[in-house]
PDB file of C-alpha atoms in Angstrom:
ATOM      1  CA  UNK A   1      20.647 -91.232 -56.692  1.00 55.00           C
ATOM      2  CA  UNK A   2      21.319 -94.959 -56.804  1.00 67.00           C
ATOM      3  CA  UNK A   3      18.430 -96.614 -58.420  1.00 84.00           C
ATOM      4  CA  UNK A   4      17.282 -99.057 -56.059  1.00 90.00           C
ATOM      5  CA  UNK A   5      14.864-102.364 -56.840  1.00 91.00           C
ATOM      6  CA  UNK A   6      14.012-102.822 -53.286  1.00 95.00           C
ATOM      7  CA  UNK A   7      13.781-102.088 -48.928  1.00 97.00           C
ATOM      8  CA  UNK A   8      14.262-105.245 -47.037  1.00 97.00           C
ATOM      9  CA  UNK A   9      12.374-104.488 -43.993  1.00 98.00           C
ATOM     10  CA  UNK A  10      13.860-106.285 -40.826  1.00 97.00           C
ATOM     11  CA  UNK A  11      11.420-107.795 -38.078  1.00 97.00           C
ATOM     12  CA  UNK A  12      13.183-105.081 -35.658  1.00 98.00           C
ATOM     13  CA  UNK A  13      12.169-102.313 -37.747  1.00 98.00           C
ATOM     14  CA  UNK A  14      15.254-101.366 -39.189  1.00 98.00           C
ATOM     15  CA  UNK A  15      14.515-100.767 -43.121  1.00 98.00           C
ATOM     16  CA  UNK A  16      17.437-100.797 -46.020  1.00 96.00           C
ATOM     17  CA  UNK A  17      17.163 -99.028 -49.607  1.00 96.00           C
ATOM     18  CA  UNK A  18      19.083-101.705 -51.133  1.00 94.00           C
ATOM     19  CA  UNK A  19      20.284-101.387 -55.124  1.00 92.00           C
ATOM     20  CA  UNK A  20      19.954-105.350 -56.659  1.00 89.00           C
ATOM     21  CA  UNK A  21      16.766-107.161 -54.478  1.00 89.00           C
ATOM     22  CA  UNK A  22      19.635-111.219 -55.199  1.00 88.00           C
ATOM     23  CA  UNK A  23      21.647-109.219 -51.985  1.00 89.00           C
ATOM     24  CA  UNK A  24      18.913-107.717 -50.017  1.00 92.00           C
ATOM     25  CA  UNK A  25      16.636-111.819 -50.512  1.00 92.00           C
ATOM     26  CA  UNK A  26      20.575-112.644 -48.698  1.00 94.00           C
ATOM     27  CA  UNK A  27      18.923-111.871 -45.511  1.00 94.00           C
ATOM     28  CA  UNK A  28      16.339-113.991 -46.112  1.00 95.00           C
ATOM     29  CA  UNK A  29      18.023-116.622 -44.508  1.00 91.00           C
ATOM     30  CA  UNK A  30      18.684-120.094 -45.875  1.00 90.00           C
ATOM     31  CA  UNK A  31      16.026-121.378 -47.162  1.00 91.00           C
ATOM     32  CA  UNK A  32      13.718-121.062 -50.216  1.00 91.00           C
ATOM     33  CA  UNK A  33      12.329-117.230 -51.277  1.00 94.00           C
ATOM     34  CA  UNK A  34       9.093-116.998 -51.492  1.00 92.00           C
ATOM     35  CA  UNK A  35       8.120-113.805 -53.590  1.00 91.00           C
ATOM     36  CA  UNK A  36       3.548-112.538 -54.105  1.00 90.00           C
ATOM     37  CA  UNK A  37       2.054-110.037 -55.483  1.00 88.00           C
ATOM     38  CA  UNK A  38       1.887-106.865 -53.108  1.00 87.00           C
ATOM     39  CA  UNK A  39      -1.449-106.768 -54.879  1.00 78.00           C
ATOM     40  CA  UNK A  40      -3.701-108.127 -57.071  1.00 71.00           C
ATOM     41  CA  UNK A  41      -3.482-105.144 -59.318  1.00 65.00           C
ATOM     42  CA  UNK A  42      -0.665-103.718 -57.705  1.00 60.00           C
ATOM     43  CA  UNK A  43       1.317-105.847 -60.410  1.00 66.00           C
ATOM     44  CA  UNK A  44       4.511-103.612 -60.432  1.00 86.00           C
ATOM     45  CA  UNK A  45       5.633-104.219 -56.407  1.00 93.00           C
ATOM     46  CA  UNK A  46       6.805-108.684 -55.564  1.00 93.00           C
ATOM     47  CA  UNK A  47       7.098-108.985 -52.093  1.00 94.00           C
ATOM     48  CA  UNK A  48       9.329-111.717 -50.398  1.00 95.00           C
ATOM     49  CA  UNK A  49       9.922-113.584 -47.492  1.00 96.00           C
ATOM     50  CA  UNK A  50      11.579-116.899 -46.467  1.00 96.00           C
ATOM     51  CA  UNK A  51       9.597-119.843 -47.280  1.00 93.00           C
ATOM     52  CA  UNK A  52       9.634-121.500 -44.090  1.00 95.00           C
ATOM     53  CA  UNK A  53       8.841-117.967 -42.578  1.00 94.00           C
ATOM     54  CA  UNK A  54       5.281-118.204 -41.475  1.00 92.00           C
ATOM     55  CA  UNK A  55       6.194-122.911 -39.931  1.00 93.00           C
ATOM     56  CA  UNK A  56       9.222-121.918 -38.774  1.00 94.00           C
ATOM     57  CA  UNK A  57       8.623-119.124 -35.922  1.00 94.00           C
ATOM     58  CA  UNK A  58      10.863-119.638 -33.245  1.00 95.00           C
ATOM     59  CA  UNK A  59      13.463-119.195 -36.453  1.00 94.00           C
ATOM     60  CA  UNK A  60      11.207-115.958 -37.703  1.00 96.00           C
ATOM     61  CA  UNK A  61      10.136-113.206 -35.508  1.00 97.00           C
ATOM     62  CA  UNK A  62       6.859-112.227 -36.508  1.00 97.00           C
ATOM     63  CA  UNK A  63       7.121-108.969 -38.483  1.00 97.00           C
ATOM     64  CA  UNK A  64       4.671-105.901 -37.464  1.00 97.00           C
ATOM     65  CA  UNK A  65       6.712-103.550 -39.475  1.00 98.00           C
ATOM     66  CA  UNK A  66       6.571-104.731 -42.765  1.00 98.00           C
ATOM     67  CA  UNK A  67       2.711-105.629 -42.241  1.00 97.00           C
ATOM     68  CA  UNK A  68       2.157-101.853 -41.371  1.00 97.00           C
ATOM     69  CA  UNK A  69       4.112-101.064 -44.687  1.00 97.00           C
ATOM     70  CA  UNK A  70       2.990-103.477 -47.044  1.00 96.00           C
ATOM     71  CA  UNK A  71      -0.142-102.296 -46.046  1.00 95.00           C
ATOM     72  CA  UNK A  72       0.009 -99.040 -46.366  1.00 95.00           C
ATOM     73  CA  UNK A  73       1.193 -99.213 -49.768  1.00 95.00           C
ATOM     74  CA  UNK A  74      -0.971-100.942 -50.989  1.00 92.00           C
ATOM     75  CA  UNK A  75      -4.060 -99.189 -49.584  1.00 91.00           C
ATOM     76  CA  UNK A  76      -5.372-101.543 -46.849  1.00 90.00           C
ATOM     77  CA  UNK A  77      -6.286-101.798 -42.926  1.00 94.00           C
ATOM     78  CA  UNK A  78      -2.830-103.866 -41.600  1.00 93.00           C
ATOM     79  CA  UNK A  79      -5.405-105.151 -39.445  1.00 93.00           C
ATOM     80  CA  UNK A  80      -6.644-106.721 -42.213  1.00 91.00           C
ATOM     81  CA  UNK A  81      -3.057-107.508 -43.523  1.00 89.00           C
ATOM     82  CA  UNK A  82      -1.528-111.024 -43.937  1.00 89.00           C
ATOM     83  CA  UNK A  83       0.854-111.660 -40.759  1.00 92.00           C
ATOM     84  CA  UNK A  84       4.781-111.266 -41.763  1.00 95.00           C
ATOM     85  CA  UNK A  85       7.356-112.894 -40.261  1.00 96.00           C
ATOM     86  CA  UNK A  86      11.200-112.701 -40.355  1.00 97.00           C
ATOM     87  CA  UNK A  87      13.308-109.859 -42.981  1.00 97.00           C
ATOM     88  CA  UNK A  88      10.291-109.416 -45.715  1.00 97.00           C
ATOM     89  CA  UNK A  89      11.413-107.539 -48.929  1.00 97.00           C
ATOM     90  CA  UNK A  90       9.475-105.800 -51.297  1.00 96.00           C
ATOM     91  CA  UNK A  91      10.994-104.830 -54.729  1.00 94.00           C
ATOM     92  CA  UNK A  92       9.735-104.007 -57.912  1.00 93.00           C
ATOM     93  CA  UNK A  93       8.795-105.915 -60.502  1.00 91.00           C
ATOM     94  CA  UNK A  94       9.572-106.364 -64.288  1.00 88.00           C
ATOM     95  CA  UNK A  95       8.926-109.368 -66.463  1.00 82.00           C
ATOM     96  CA  UNK A  96      11.151-108.498 -69.489  1.00 87.00           C
ATOM     97  CA  UNK A  97      14.394-108.503 -66.508  1.00 79.00           C
ATOM     98  CA  UNK A  98      15.398-112.489 -67.555  1.00 80.00           C
ATOM     99  CA  UNK A  99      18.052-112.125 -64.835  1.00 79.00           C
ATOM    100  CA  UNK A 100      16.415-111.483 -61.224  1.00 80.00           C
ATOM    101  CA  UNK A 101      12.490-109.652 -62.919  1.00 86.00           C
ATOM    102  CA  UNK A 102      13.681-106.485 -60.196  1.00 90.00           C
ATOM    103  CA  UNK A 103      13.660-103.055 -62.001  1.00 92.00           C
ATOM    104  CA  UNK A 104      14.500 -99.825 -59.917  1.00 94.00           C
ATOM    105  CA  UNK A 105      11.419 -98.382 -57.829  1.00 94.00           C
ATOM    106  CA  UNK A 106       9.729 -95.848 -59.446  1.00 94.00           C
ATOM    107  CA  UNK A 107      10.339 -91.633 -57.634  1.00 94.00           C
ATOM    108  CA  UNK A 108       6.275 -91.885 -57.324  1.00 94.00           C
ATOM    109  CA  UNK A 109       6.949 -96.022 -55.005  1.00 94.00           C
ATOM    110  CA  UNK A 110       9.672 -94.441 -53.528  1.00 95.00           C
ATOM    111  CA  UNK A 111       8.481 -91.529 -51.866  1.00 96.00           C
ATOM    112  CA  UNK A 112       4.619 -94.009 -50.916  1.00 96.00           C
ATOM    113  CA  UNK A 113       7.447 -96.870 -49.003  1.00 96.00           C
ATOM    114  CA  UNK A 114       9.041 -93.988 -47.938  1.00 97.00           C
ATOM    115  CA  UNK A 115       5.797 -92.587 -45.719  1.00 97.00           C
ATOM    116  CA  UNK A 116       4.454 -96.736 -45.283  1.00 97.00           C
ATOM    117  CA  UNK A 117       7.740 -96.571 -43.451  1.00 98.00           C
ATOM    118  CA  UNK A 118       6.850 -93.720 -41.539  1.00 98.00           C
ATOM    119  CA  UNK A 119       3.850 -94.861 -40.362  1.00 97.00           C
ATOM    120  CA  UNK A 120       5.082 -98.336 -39.630  1.00 97.00           C
ATOM    121  CA  UNK A 121       7.710 -96.471 -37.046  1.00 97.00           C
ATOM    122  CA  UNK A 122      10.755 -97.371 -38.840  1.00 98.00           C
ATOM    123  CA  UNK A 123      14.653 -96.499 -38.918  1.00 96.00           C
ATOM    124  CA  UNK A 124      16.652 -96.239 -42.676  1.00 92.00           C
ATOM    125  CA  UNK A 125      20.136 -96.306 -43.037  1.00 74.00           C
TER     126      UNK A 125
END
């Protein structure tokens, strides 16, 4: 089994398991990449989205699929979630990795994310 570091969630509901977070982040566009923790307590998972996604709605469509996936993984109601726009990357974080701070997702994380993708109605390929 490939050691995936991340899942890339597109605004149309397509989701892709990706072995290299930096490859997934290329789908975010030509602007800067913003990164954040999934939750304050979830120090093992981070989110990447274009720095300009929320201020350029004409270029970055709403991503309700990512909102649902992230809310499910974090354990809260999607109605309470922050909006997402454009492609969104959810990835495993390792602060000891000096190259790109990523790590392979654990089996448990993959199970929870797979469940969240199904709940959100995403298609994987």
